[in-house]
Structure formats: C-alpha cells, structure tokens
mmCIF file with all atom_site columns, C-alpha atoms in Angstrom:
data_model
loop_
_atom_site.group_PDB
_atom_site.id
_atom_site.type_symbol
_atom_site.label_atom_id
_atom_site.label_alt_id
_atom_site.label_comp_id
_atom_site.label_asym_id
_atom_site.label_entity_id
_atom_site.label_seq_id
_atom_site.pdbx_PDB_ins_code
_atom_site.Cartn_x
_atom_site.Cartn_y
_atom_site.Cartn_z
_atom_site.occupancy
_atom_site.B_iso_or_equiv
_atom_site.pdbx_formal_charge
_atom_site.auth_seq_id
_atom_site.auth_comp_id
_atom_site.auth_asym_id
_atom_site.auth_atom_id
_atom_site.pdbx_PDB_model_num
ATOM 1   C CA . MET A 1 1   ? -45.672 3.157   -33.686 1.00 0.00 ? 1   MET A CA 1
ATOM 2   C CA . GLY A 1 2   ? -43.763 6.126   -32.201 1.00 0.00 ? 2   GLY A CA 1
ATOM 3   C CA . SER A 1 3   ? -44.139 4.837   -28.640 1.00 0.00 ? 3   SER A CA 1
ATOM 4   C CA . ARG A 1 4   ? -42.955 1.392   -29.722 1.00 0.00 ? 4   ARG A CA 1
ATOM 5   C CA . ASN A 1 5   ? -39.775 2.898   -31.212 1.00 0.00 ? 5   ASN A CA 1
ATOM 6   C CA . PHE A 1 6   ? -39.270 4.980   -28.081 1.00 0.00 ? 6   PHE A CA 1
ATOM 7   C CA . LEU A 1 7   ? -39.511 1.881   -25.841 1.00 0.00 ? 7   LEU A CA 1
ATOM 8   C CA . LYS A 1 8   ? -37.169 0.004   -28.171 1.00 0.00 ? 8   LYS A CA 1
ATOM 9   C CA . VAL A 1 9   ? -34.568 2.776   -27.865 1.00 0.00 ? 9   VAL A CA 1
ATOM 10  C CA . ILE A 1 10  ? -34.930 2.800   -24.075 1.00 0.00 ? 10  ILE A CA 1
ATOM 11  C CA . VAL A 1 11  ? -34.508 -0.984  -23.818 1.00 0.00 ? 11  VAL A CA 1
ATOM 12  C CA . GLN A 1 12  ? -31.511 -0.994  -26.159 1.00 0.00 ? 12  GLN A CA 1
ATOM 13  C CA . ASN A 1 13  ? -29.833 1.817   -24.234 1.00 0.00 ? 13  ASN A CA 1
ATOM 14  C CA . PHE A 1 14  ? -30.956 0.844   -20.742 1.00 0.00 ? 14  PHE A CA 1
ATOM 15  C CA . ASP A 1 15  ? -27.372 0.520   -19.507 1.00 0.00 ? 15  ASP A CA 1
ATOM 16  C CA . VAL A 1 16  ? -26.495 3.999   -20.804 1.00 0.00 ? 16  VAL A CA 1
ATOM 17  C CA . LEU A 1 17  ? -29.548 5.565   -19.143 1.00 0.00 ? 17  LEU A CA 1
ATOM 18  C CA . ALA A 1 18  ? -29.534 3.634   -15.857 1.00 0.00 ? 18  ALA A CA 1
ATOM 19  C CA . GLY A 1 19  ? -25.754 3.486   -15.427 1.00 0.00 ? 19  GLY A CA 1
ATOM 20  C CA . PRO A 1 20  ? -25.202 7.072   -14.250 1.00 0.00 ? 20  PRO A CA 1
ATOM 21  C CA . LEU A 1 21  ? -28.230 6.911   -11.962 1.00 0.00 ? 21  LEU A CA 1
ATOM 22  C CA . VAL A 1 22  ? -27.077 3.687   -10.314 1.00 0.00 ? 22  VAL A CA 1
ATOM 23  C CA . THR A 1 23  ? -23.334 4.335   -10.270 1.00 0.00 ? 23  THR A CA 1
ATOM 24  C CA . LEU A 1 24  ? -23.265 8.056   -9.476  1.00 0.00 ? 24  LEU A CA 1
ATOM 25  C CA . ALA A 1 25  ? -26.534 9.800   -8.612  1.00 0.00 ? 25  ALA A CA 1
ATOM 26  C CA . TYR A 1 26  ? -27.876 7.470   -5.934  1.00 0.00 ? 26  TYR A CA 1
ATOM 27  C CA . PRO A 1 27  ? -24.442 6.776   -4.357  1.00 0.00 ? 27  PRO A CA 1
ATOM 28  C CA . LEU A 1 28  ? -23.786 10.523  -4.114  1.00 0.00 ? 28  LEU A CA 1
ATOM 29  C CA . TYR A 1 29  ? -27.137 11.073  -2.392  1.00 0.00 ? 29  TYR A CA 1
ATOM 30  C CA . ALA A 1 30  ? -26.583 8.104   -0.062  1.00 0.00 ? 30  ALA A CA 1
ATOM 31  C CA . SER A 1 31  ? -23.024 9.224   0.732   1.00 0.00 ? 31  SER A CA 1
ATOM 32  C CA . ILE A 1 32  ? -24.249 12.663  1.781   1.00 0.00 ? 32  ILE A CA 1
ATOM 33  C CA . ARG A 1 33  ? -26.869 11.040  4.012   1.00 0.00 ? 33  ARG A CA 1
ATOM 34  C CA . ALA A 1 34  ? -24.181 8.765   5.477   1.00 0.00 ? 34  ALA A CA 1
ATOM 35  C CA . ILE A 1 35  ? -21.997 11.760  6.295   1.00 0.00 ? 35  ILE A CA 1
ATOM 36  C CA . GLU A 1 36  ? -24.874 13.357  8.190   1.00 0.00 ? 36  GLU A CA 1
ATOM 37  C CA . SER A 1 37  ? -25.834 10.192  10.088  1.00 0.00 ? 37  SER A CA 1
ATOM 38  C CA . LYS A 1 38  ? -24.189 8.984   13.271  1.00 0.00 ? 38  LYS A CA 1
ATOM 39  C CA . SER A 1 39  ? -23.903 5.367   12.100  1.00 0.00 ? 39  SER A CA 1
ATOM 40  C CA . ARG A 1 40  ? -20.506 4.015   11.076  1.00 0.00 ? 40  ARG A CA 1
ATOM 41  C CA . ALA A 1 41  ? -22.006 1.123   9.108   1.00 0.00 ? 41  ALA A CA 1
ATOM 42  C CA . ASP A 1 42  ? -23.272 3.336   6.307   1.00 0.00 ? 42  ASP A CA 1
ATOM 43  C CA . ASP A 1 43  ? -19.964 5.224   6.250   1.00 0.00 ? 43  ASP A CA 1
ATOM 44  C CA . LYS A 1 44  ? -18.140 1.951   5.678   1.00 0.00 ? 44  LYS A CA 1
ATOM 45  C CA . GLN A 1 45  ? -20.648 0.929   3.006   1.00 0.00 ? 45  GLN A CA 1
ATOM 46  C CA . TRP A 1 46  ? -20.220 4.090   0.973   1.00 0.00 ? 46  TRP A CA 1
ATOM 47  C CA . LEU A 1 47  ? -16.488 4.535   1.440   1.00 0.00 ? 47  LEU A CA 1
ATOM 48  C CA . THR A 1 48  ? -16.028 0.976   0.258   1.00 0.00 ? 48  THR A CA 1
ATOM 49  C CA . TYR A 1 49  ? -18.367 1.587   -2.663  1.00 0.00 ? 49  TYR A CA 1
ATOM 50  C CA . TRP A 1 50  ? -16.332 4.580   -3.841  1.00 0.00 ? 50  TRP A CA 1
ATOM 51  C CA . VAL A 1 51  ? -13.095 2.615   -3.566  1.00 0.00 ? 51  VAL A CA 1
ATOM 52  C CA . LEU A 1 52  ? -14.597 -0.213  -5.632  1.00 0.00 ? 52  LEU A CA 1
ATOM 53  C CA . TYR A 1 53  ? -16.077 2.252   -8.126  1.00 0.00 ? 53  TYR A CA 1
ATOM 54  C CA . SER A 1 54  ? -12.627 3.815   -8.549  1.00 0.00 ? 54  SER A CA 1
ATOM 55  C CA . LEU A 1 55  ? -11.071 0.402   -9.135  1.00 0.00 ? 55  LEU A CA 1
ATOM 56  C CA . VAL A 1 56  ? -13.686 -0.445  -11.775 1.00 0.00 ? 56  VAL A CA 1
ATOM 57  C CA . ALA A 1 57  ? -13.158 2.924   -13.461 1.00 0.00 ? 57  ALA A CA 1
ATOM 58  C CA . LEU A 1 58  ? -9.381  2.343   -13.528 1.00 0.00 ? 58  LEU A CA 1
ATOM 59  C CA . PHE A 1 59  ? -9.953  -1.130  -14.927 1.00 0.00 ? 59  PHE A CA 1
ATOM 60  C CA . GLU A 1 60  ? -12.177 0.275   -17.659 1.00 0.00 ? 60  GLU A CA 1
ATOM 61  C CA . LEU A 1 61  ? -9.680  2.976   -18.559 1.00 0.00 ? 61  LEU A CA 1
ATOM 62  C CA . THR A 1 62  ? -6.801  0.531   -18.666 1.00 0.00 ? 62  THR A CA 1
ATOM 63  C CA . PHE A 1 63  ? -8.519  -2.219  -20.639 1.00 0.00 ? 63  PHE A CA 1
ATOM 64  C CA . ALA A 1 64  ? -10.903 -0.151  -22.775 1.00 0.00 ? 64  ALA A CA 1
ATOM 65  C CA . LYS A 1 65  ? -9.848  -1.830  -26.031 1.00 0.00 ? 65  LYS A CA 1
ATOM 66  C CA . VAL A 1 66  ? -10.359 -5.314  -24.574 1.00 0.00 ? 66  VAL A CA 1
ATOM 67  C CA . ILE A 1 67  ? -13.713 -4.435  -22.994 1.00 0.00 ? 67  ILE A CA 1
ATOM 68  C CA . GLU A 1 68  ? -15.040 -3.318  -26.387 1.00 0.00 ? 68  GLU A CA 1
ATOM 69  C CA . TRP A 1 69  ? -14.918 -6.976  -27.466 1.00 0.00 ? 69  TRP A CA 1
ATOM 70  C CA . PHE A 1 70  ? -17.403 -7.967  -24.743 1.00 0.00 ? 70  PHE A CA 1
ATOM 71  C CA . PRO A 1 71  ? -20.857 -6.544  -25.507 1.00 0.00 ? 71  PRO A CA 1
ATOM 72  C CA . ILE A 1 72  ? -22.191 -7.909  -22.219 1.00 0.00 ? 72  ILE A CA 1
ATOM 73  C CA . TRP A 1 73  ? -19.763 -5.790  -20.120 1.00 0.00 ? 73  TRP A CA 1
ATOM 74  C CA . PRO A 1 74  ? -22.064 -2.761  -19.610 1.00 0.00 ? 74  PRO A CA 1
ATOM 75  C CA . TYR A 1 75  ? -24.896 -5.007  -18.403 1.00 0.00 ? 75  TYR A CA 1
ATOM 76  C CA . ALA A 1 76  ? -22.619 -7.027  -16.133 1.00 0.00 ? 76  ALA A CA 1
ATOM 77  C CA . LYS A 1 77  ? -21.231 -3.799  -14.694 1.00 0.00 ? 77  LYS A CA 1
ATOM 78  C CA . LEU A 1 78  ? -24.755 -2.459  -14.130 1.00 0.00 ? 78  LEU A CA 1
ATOM 79  C CA . ILE A 1 79  ? -25.839 -5.644  -12.323 1.00 0.00 ? 79  ILE A CA 1
ATOM 80  C CA . ALA A 1 80  ? -22.680 -5.696  -10.179 1.00 0.00 ? 80  ALA A CA 1
ATOM 81  C CA . THR A 1 81  ? -23.098 -2.015  -9.338  1.00 0.00 ? 81  THR A CA 1
ATOM 82  C CA . CYS A 1 82  ? -26.727 -2.589  -8.336  1.00 0.00 ? 82  CYS A CA 1
ATOM 83  C CA . TRP A 1 83  ? -25.542 -5.351  -6.000  1.00 0.00 ? 83  TRP A CA 1
ATOM 84  C CA . LEU A 1 84  ? -22.925 -3.010  -4.505  1.00 0.00 ? 84  LEU A CA 1
ATOM 85  C CA . VAL A 1 85  ? -25.301 -0.046  -4.160  1.00 0.00 ? 85  VAL A CA 1
ATOM 86  C CA . LEU A 1 86  ? -28.730 -1.309  -3.147  1.00 0.00 ? 86  LEU A CA 1
ATOM 87  C CA . PRO A 1 87  ? -29.301 -1.208  0.627   1.00 0.00 ? 87  PRO A CA 1
ATOM 88  C CA . HIS A 1 88  ? -31.016 -4.592  0.546   1.00 0.00 ? 88  HIS A CA 1
ATOM 89  C CA . PHE A 1 89  ? -27.761 -6.302  -0.477  1.00 0.00 ? 89  PHE A CA 1
ATOM 90  C CA . ASN A 1 90  ? -25.052 -4.004  0.986   1.00 0.00 ? 90  ASN A CA 1
ATOM 91  C CA . GLY A 1 91  ? -22.627 -5.552  -1.470  1.00 0.00 ? 91  GLY A CA 1
ATOM 92  C CA . ALA A 1 92  ? -19.869 -3.014  -0.866  1.00 0.00 ? 92  ALA A CA 1
ATOM 93  C CA . SER A 1 93  ? -19.786 -3.864  2.854   1.00 0.00 ? 93  SER A CA 1
ATOM 94  C CA . HIS A 1 94  ? -19.767 -7.560  1.979   1.00 0.00 ? 94  HIS A CA 1
ATOM 95  C CA . VAL A 1 95  ? -16.810 -7.110  -0.376  1.00 0.00 ? 95  VAL A CA 1
ATOM 96  C CA . TYR A 1 96  ? -14.971 -5.115  2.285   1.00 0.00 ? 96  TYR A CA 1
ATOM 97  C CA . GLU A 1 97  ? -15.573 -7.635  5.077   1.00 0.00 ? 97  GLU A CA 1
ATOM 98  C CA . HIS A 1 98  ? -14.805 -10.760 3.052   1.00 0.00 ? 98  HIS A CA 1
ATOM 99  C CA . PHE A 1 99  ? -12.126 -9.661  0.570   1.00 0.00 ? 99  PHE A CA 1
ATOM 100 C CA . ILE A 1 100 ? -10.455 -6.339  1.381   1.00 0.00 ? 100 ILE A CA 1
ATOM 101 C CA . ARG A 1 101 ? -10.260 -6.452  5.188   1.00 0.00 ? 101 ARG A CA 1
ATOM 102 C CA . PRO A 1 102 ? -8.641  -9.930  5.400   1.00 0.00 ? 102 PRO A CA 1
ATOM 103 C CA . CYS A 1 103 ? -5.917  -8.758  3.022   1.00 0.00 ? 103 CYS A CA 1
ATOM 104 C CA . ILE A 1 104 ? -5.204  -5.685  5.127   1.00 0.00 ? 104 ILE A CA 1
ATOM 105 C CA . VAL A 1 105 ? -5.566  -7.159  8.613   1.00 0.00 ? 105 VAL A CA 1
ATOM 106 C CA . ASN A 1 106 ? -3.690  -10.402 7.934   1.00 0.00 ? 106 ASN A CA 1
ATOM 107 C CA . ALA A 1 107 ? -0.996  -8.890  5.711   1.00 0.00 ? 107 ALA A CA 1
ATOM 108 C CA . GLN A 1 108 ? 2.228   -10.840 5.886   1.00 0.00 ? 108 GLN A CA 1
ATOM 109 C CA . THR A 1 109 ? 5.544   -9.035  5.644   1.00 0.00 ? 109 THR A CA 1
ATOM 110 C CA . VAL A 1 110 ? 8.191   -10.569 3.460   1.00 0.00 ? 110 VAL A CA 1
ATOM 111 C CA . ASP A 1 111 ? 11.847  -10.269 4.416   1.00 0.00 ? 111 ASP A CA 1
ATOM 112 C CA . ILE A 1 112 ? 14.789  -10.733 2.093   1.00 0.00 ? 112 ILE A CA 1
ATOM 113 C CA . TRP A 1 113 ? 16.468  -12.851 4.715   1.00 0.00 ? 113 TRP A CA 1
ATOM 114 C CA . TYR A 1 114 ? 14.716  -16.040 5.565   1.00 0.00 ? 114 TYR A CA 1
ATOM 115 C CA . ILE A 1 115 ? 15.284  -16.829 9.218   1.00 0.00 ? 115 ILE A CA 1
ATOM 116 C CA . PRO A 1 116 ? 13.312  -19.827 10.459  1.00 0.00 ? 116 PRO A CA 1
ATOM 117 C CA . ARG A 1 117 ? 11.270  -19.274 13.576  1.00 0.00 ? 117 ARG A CA 1
ATOM 118 C CA . LYS A 1 118 ? 12.363  -20.992 16.721  1.00 0.00 ? 118 LYS A CA 1
ATOM 119 C CA . LYS A 1 119 ? 10.024  -23.846 17.462  1.00 0.00 ? 119 LYS A CA 1
ATOM 120 C CA . GLY A 1 120 ? 10.907  -24.430 21.058  1.00 0.00 ? 120 GLY A CA 1
ATOM 121 C CA . ILE A 1 121 ? 13.704  -24.883 23.550  1.00 0.00 ? 121 ILE A CA 1
ATOM 122 C CA . PHE A 1 122 ? 15.617  -27.342 21.375  1.00 0.00 ? 122 PHE A CA 1
ATOM 123 C CA . SER A 1 123 ? 15.694  -25.249 18.207  1.00 0.00 ? 123 SER A CA 1
ATOM 124 C CA . LYS A 1 124 ? 18.779  -25.196 16.005  1.00 0.00 ? 124 LYS A CA 1
ATOM 125 C CA . PRO A 1 125 ? 21.383  -22.647 17.104  1.00 0.00 ? 125 PRO A CA 1
ATOM 126 C CA . ASP A 1 126 ? 22.514  -22.142 13.499  1.00 0.00 ? 126 ASP A CA 1
ATOM 127 C CA . ASP A 1 127 ? 19.480  -20.241 12.221  1.00 0.00 ? 127 ASP A CA 1
ATOM 128 C CA . ILE A 1 128 ? 21.736  -17.561 10.707  1.00 0.00 ? 128 ILE A CA 1
ATOM 129 C CA . LEU A 1 129 ? 23.677  -20.259 8.873   1.00 0.00 ? 129 LEU A CA 1
ATOM 130 C CA . THR A 1 130 ? 20.448  -21.647 7.457   1.00 0.00 ? 130 THR A CA 1
ATOM 131 C CA . ALA A 1 131 ? 19.480  -18.162 6.299   1.00 0.00 ? 131 ALA A CA 1
ATOM 132 C CA . ALA A 1 132 ? 22.911  -17.649 4.701   1.00 0.00 ? 132 ALA A CA 1
ATOM 133 C CA . GLU A 1 133 ? 22.714  -20.992 2.906   1.00 0.00 ? 133 GLU A CA 1
ATOM 134 C CA . LYS A 1 134 ? 19.252  -20.151 1.578   1.00 0.00 ? 134 LYS A CA 1
ATOM 135 C CA . TYR A 1 135 ? 20.469  -16.741 0.371   1.00 0.00 ? 135 TYR A CA 1
ATOM 136 C CA . ILE A 1 136 ? 23.414  -18.374 -1.427  1.00 0.00 ? 136 ILE A CA 1
ATOM 137 C CA . GLU A 1 137 ? 21.098  -20.936 -3.036  1.00 0.00 ? 137 GLU A CA 1
ATOM 138 C CA . GLU A 1 138 ? 18.772  -18.202 -4.304  1.00 0.00 ? 138 GLU A CA 1
ATOM 139 C CA . ASN A 1 139 ? 21.294  -15.536 -5.333  1.00 0.00 ? 139 ASN A CA 1
ATOM 140 C CA . GLY A 1 140 ? 24.651  -17.247 -5.700  1.00 0.00 ? 140 GLY A CA 1
ATOM 141 C CA . PRO A 1 141 ? 27.937  -16.953 -3.769  1.00 0.00 ? 141 PRO A CA 1
ATOM 142 C CA . GLU A 1 142 ? 29.048  -13.768 -5.592  1.00 0.00 ? 142 GLU A CA 1
ATOM 143 C CA . GLU A 1 143 ? 25.974  -11.864 -4.428  1.00 0.00 ? 143 GLU A CA 1
ATOM 144 C CA . PHE A 1 144 ? 26.519  -13.157 -0.901  1.00 0.00 ? 144 PHE A CA 1
ATOM 145 C CA . GLU A 1 145 ? 30.116  -11.860 -0.941  1.00 0.00 ? 145 GLU A CA 1
ATOM 146 C CA . LYS A 1 146 ? 28.887  -8.474  -2.222  1.00 0.00 ? 146 LYS A CA 1
ATOM 147 C CA . LEU A 1 147 ? 26.360  -8.366  0.609   1.00 0.00 ? 147 LEU A CA 1
ATOM 148 C CA . ILE A 1 148 ? 29.037  -9.147  3.191   1.00 0.00 ? 148 ILE A CA 1
ATOM 149 C CA . SER A 1 149 ? 31.429  -6.501  1.817   1.00 0.00 ? 149 SER A CA 1
ATOM 150 C CA . LYS A 1 150 ? 28.642  -3.917  1.775   1.00 0.00 ? 150 LYS A CA 1
ATOM 151 C CA . THR A 1 151 ? 27.735  -4.792  5.366   1.00 0.00 ? 151 THR A CA 1
ATOM 152 C CA . ASN A 1 152 ? 31.381  -4.494  6.398   1.00 0.00 ? 152 ASN A CA 1
ATOM 153 C CA . ARG A 1 153 ? 31.665  -1.031  4.780   1.00 0.00 ? 153 ARG A CA 1
ATOM 154 C CA . VAL A 1 154 ? 28.535  0.158   6.553   1.00 0.00 ? 154 VAL A CA 1
ATOM 155 C CA . SER A 1 155 ? 29.659  -1.175  9.927   1.00 0.00 ? 155 SER A CA 1
ATOM 156 C CA . ARG A 1 156 ? 33.155  0.382   9.497   1.00 0.00 ? 156 ARG A CA 1
ATOM 157 C CA . SER A 1 157 ? 31.639  3.769   8.684   1.00 0.00 ? 157 SER A CA 1
ATOM 158 C CA . ARG A 1 158 ? 29.369  3.502   11.730  1.00 0.00 ? 158 ARG A CA 1
ATOM 159 C CA . ARG A 1 159 ? 32.330  2.590   13.955  1.00 0.00 ? 159 ARG A CA 1
ATOM 160 C CA . ASN A 1 160 ? 34.364  5.503   12.573  1.00 0.00 ? 160 ASN A CA 1
ATOM 161 C CA . SER A 1 161 ? 31.534  7.952   13.118  1.00 0.00 ? 161 SER A CA 1
ATOM 162 C CA . ARG A 1 162 ? 31.110  6.674   16.683  1.00 0.00 ? 162 ARG A CA 1
ATOM 163 C CA . ARG A 1 163 ? 34.869  7.016   17.312  1.00 0.00 ? 163 ARG A CA 1
ATOM 164 C CA . ASN A 1 164 ? 34.932  10.576  15.968  1.00 0.00 ? 164 ASN A CA 1
ATOM 165 C CA . SER A 1 165 ? 31.968  11.628  18.065  1.00 0.00 ? 165 SER A CA 1
ATOM 166 C CA . SER A 1 166 ? 33.326  9.957   21.233  1.00 0.00 ? 166 SER A CA 1
ATOM 167 C CA . TYR A 1 167 ? 36.745  11.593  20.681  1.00 0.00 ? 167 TYR A CA 1
ATOM 168 C CA . THR A 1 168 ? 35.134  15.006  20.473  1.00 0.00 ? 168 THR A CA 1
ATOM 169 C CA . ILE A 1 169 ? 32.981  14.357  23.514  1.00 0.00 ? 169 ILE A CA 1
ATOM 170 C CA . SER A 1 170 ? 35.960  13.139  25.570  1.00 0.00 ? 170 SER A CA 1
ATOM 171 C CA . GLU A 1 171 ? 37.985  16.229  24.592  1.00 0.00 ? 171 GLU A CA 1
ATOM 172 C CA . GLU A 1 172 ? 35.103  18.462  25.585  1.00 0.00 ? 172 GLU A CA 1
ATOM 173 C CA . ALA A 1 173 ? 34.863  16.635  28.879  1.00 0.00 ? 173 ALA A CA 1
ATOM 174 C CA . ASN A 1 174 ? 38.550  17.308  29.545  1.00 0.00 ? 174 ASN A CA 1
ATOM 175 C CA . GLY A 1 175 ? 38.121  21.001  28.777  1.00 0.00 ? 175 GLY A CA 1
ATOM 176 C CA . TYR A 1 176 ? 40.107  21.062  25.531  1.00 0.00 ? 176 TYR A CA 1
ATOM 177 C CA . ASN A 1 177 ? 39.171  23.217  22.604  1.00 0.00 ? 177 ASN A CA 1
ATOM 178 C CA . CYS A 1 178 ? 37.683  20.798  20.133  1.00 0.00 ? 178 CYS A CA 1
ATOM 179 C CA . TYR A 1 179 ? 37.196  23.264  17.286  1.00 0.00 ? 179 TYR A CA 1
ATOM 180 C CA . ASP A 1 180 ? 40.324  21.890  15.643  1.00 0.00 ? 180 ASP A CA 1
ATOM 181 C CA . SER A 1 181 ? 38.715  18.478  15.109  1.00 0.00 ? 181 SER A CA 1
ATOM 182 C CA . TYR A 1 182 ? 36.359  18.041  12.182  1.00 0.00 ? 182 TYR A CA 1
ATOM 183 C CA . ASN A 1 183 ? 32.942  18.281  13.701  1.00 0.00 ? 183 ASN A CA 1
ATOM 184 C CA . ILE A 1 184 ? 30.422  20.608  12.102  1.00 0.00 ? 184 ILE A CA 1
ATOM 185 C CA . PHE A 1 185 ? 28.252  20.736  15.195  1.00 0.00 ? 185 PHE A CA 1
ATOM 186 C CA . HIS A 1 186 ? 30.944  22.360  17.331  1.00 0.00 ? 186 HIS A CA 1
ATOM 187 C CA . GLN A 1 187 ? 32.312  24.918  14.870  1.00 0.00 ? 187 GLN A CA 1
ATOM 188 C CA . PRO A 1 188 ? 31.563  28.490  15.855  1.00 0.00 ? 188 PRO A CA 1
ATOM 189 C CA . VAL A 1 189 ? 29.016  30.280  13.755  1.00 0.00 ? 189 VAL A CA 1
ATOM 190 C CA . TYR A 1 190 ? 29.481  33.990  13.161  1.00 0.00 ? 190 TYR A CA 1
ATOM 191 C CA . GLN A 1 191 ? 26.474  35.752  11.792  1.00 0.00 ? 191 GLN A CA 1
ATOM 192 C CA . SER A 1 192 ? 25.916  39.425  11.314  1.00 0.00 ? 192 SER A CA 1
ATOM 193 C CA . TYR A 1 193 ? 22.487  40.887  11.839  1.00 0.00 ? 193 TYR A CA 1
ATOM 194 C CA . THR A 1 194 ? 22.812  44.027  9.751   1.00 0.00 ? 194 THR A CA 1
#
C-alpha cells in the first residue's frame, strides 16, 4: 500500500520532478561538454536552447496568472523541452535553422520615406514626388510642412557651420590672427602645471 501511494505521488508530480532534470541539469552538463568540444554544431544547439529556455521563462513570468488556468501547461512544457534537449531530435537547432535564422538573415529595414525602386531604364523620374505624395497621404499636409521646415533649419545650420569653418580656415591661410573669430578650436589654452 505504501509503495502504491509513493508511485501515485511520483506520477502526479512527474512534471515537478522531471522538469529540473530535463530543463536544467542535462542542458548544463551538455553545454559544458559542448564548450570543451571542437564542434560548432553542438555549440549552436545549446546556445539556441538557452535562448529558447530564457524566452519560455520570460513568457511564464509575464503570463503566470493566465498559465495557472491551463493545467496541461507543465506537461506541454516538459514535452517541448524534451524535444528541444534530446540529441535524437536536436529541436533547438531545428528551431534556430527554420524560425530564428530566417528572421535575422532576411531582416527587412523599414524607412519612413517610401521611395519606389527603379525598375529599369525607363523608370519614373519623379520618385521623390511619389514619396512626398505618399507621406502627405499618410501624415497630412501639416506634418509635411513641419518636415520641410525642420529640414530647412537643419540645412541652414549646416551651411552656417560650413561658412564659419571655411572663413576661419581662409583667414589662417592668409596669415591673419583668427583668435578674434568665434571658434573654440583655435582659442589659446593657458594652463598652469603647479
């Protein structure tokens, strides 16, 4: 009778007992072996496993109250972890190759300005006009005017800074003392070393 109760407790708490062995103990041992081996395949397997384990742990921490409503979650997690961990399946490498790597390698950059790509020799010369029209459609004419005024301010400040630096350079080239002009790079620095 005592052994029957013991087995019943083990079966009812199988996920609690096997979880740490499958999710932590064996992966730690295998990760140490992977560090010591010369193969890159096992490194990728275990690095990917730890990334996925971290994501699952974050998911569990974030949605702990929701997960409590699903009594099957610990068993599903144990089965999924076994698939990720066991060398026969190499699930972590599979997830990396088929889901993570395509997202990283084929990542598309998104620009605020939409400028159509030129399709050939006879492409439209008004690509910037098309981009401006699209921006106005999405954000409105007021935002477009704000963008233009901001761009004008930035370009004026760049032109002024270029003029000031070229004025100083031309005065230096002519042999004039340029310390009178406002340029912090050419002001004399007096420093005492006492």
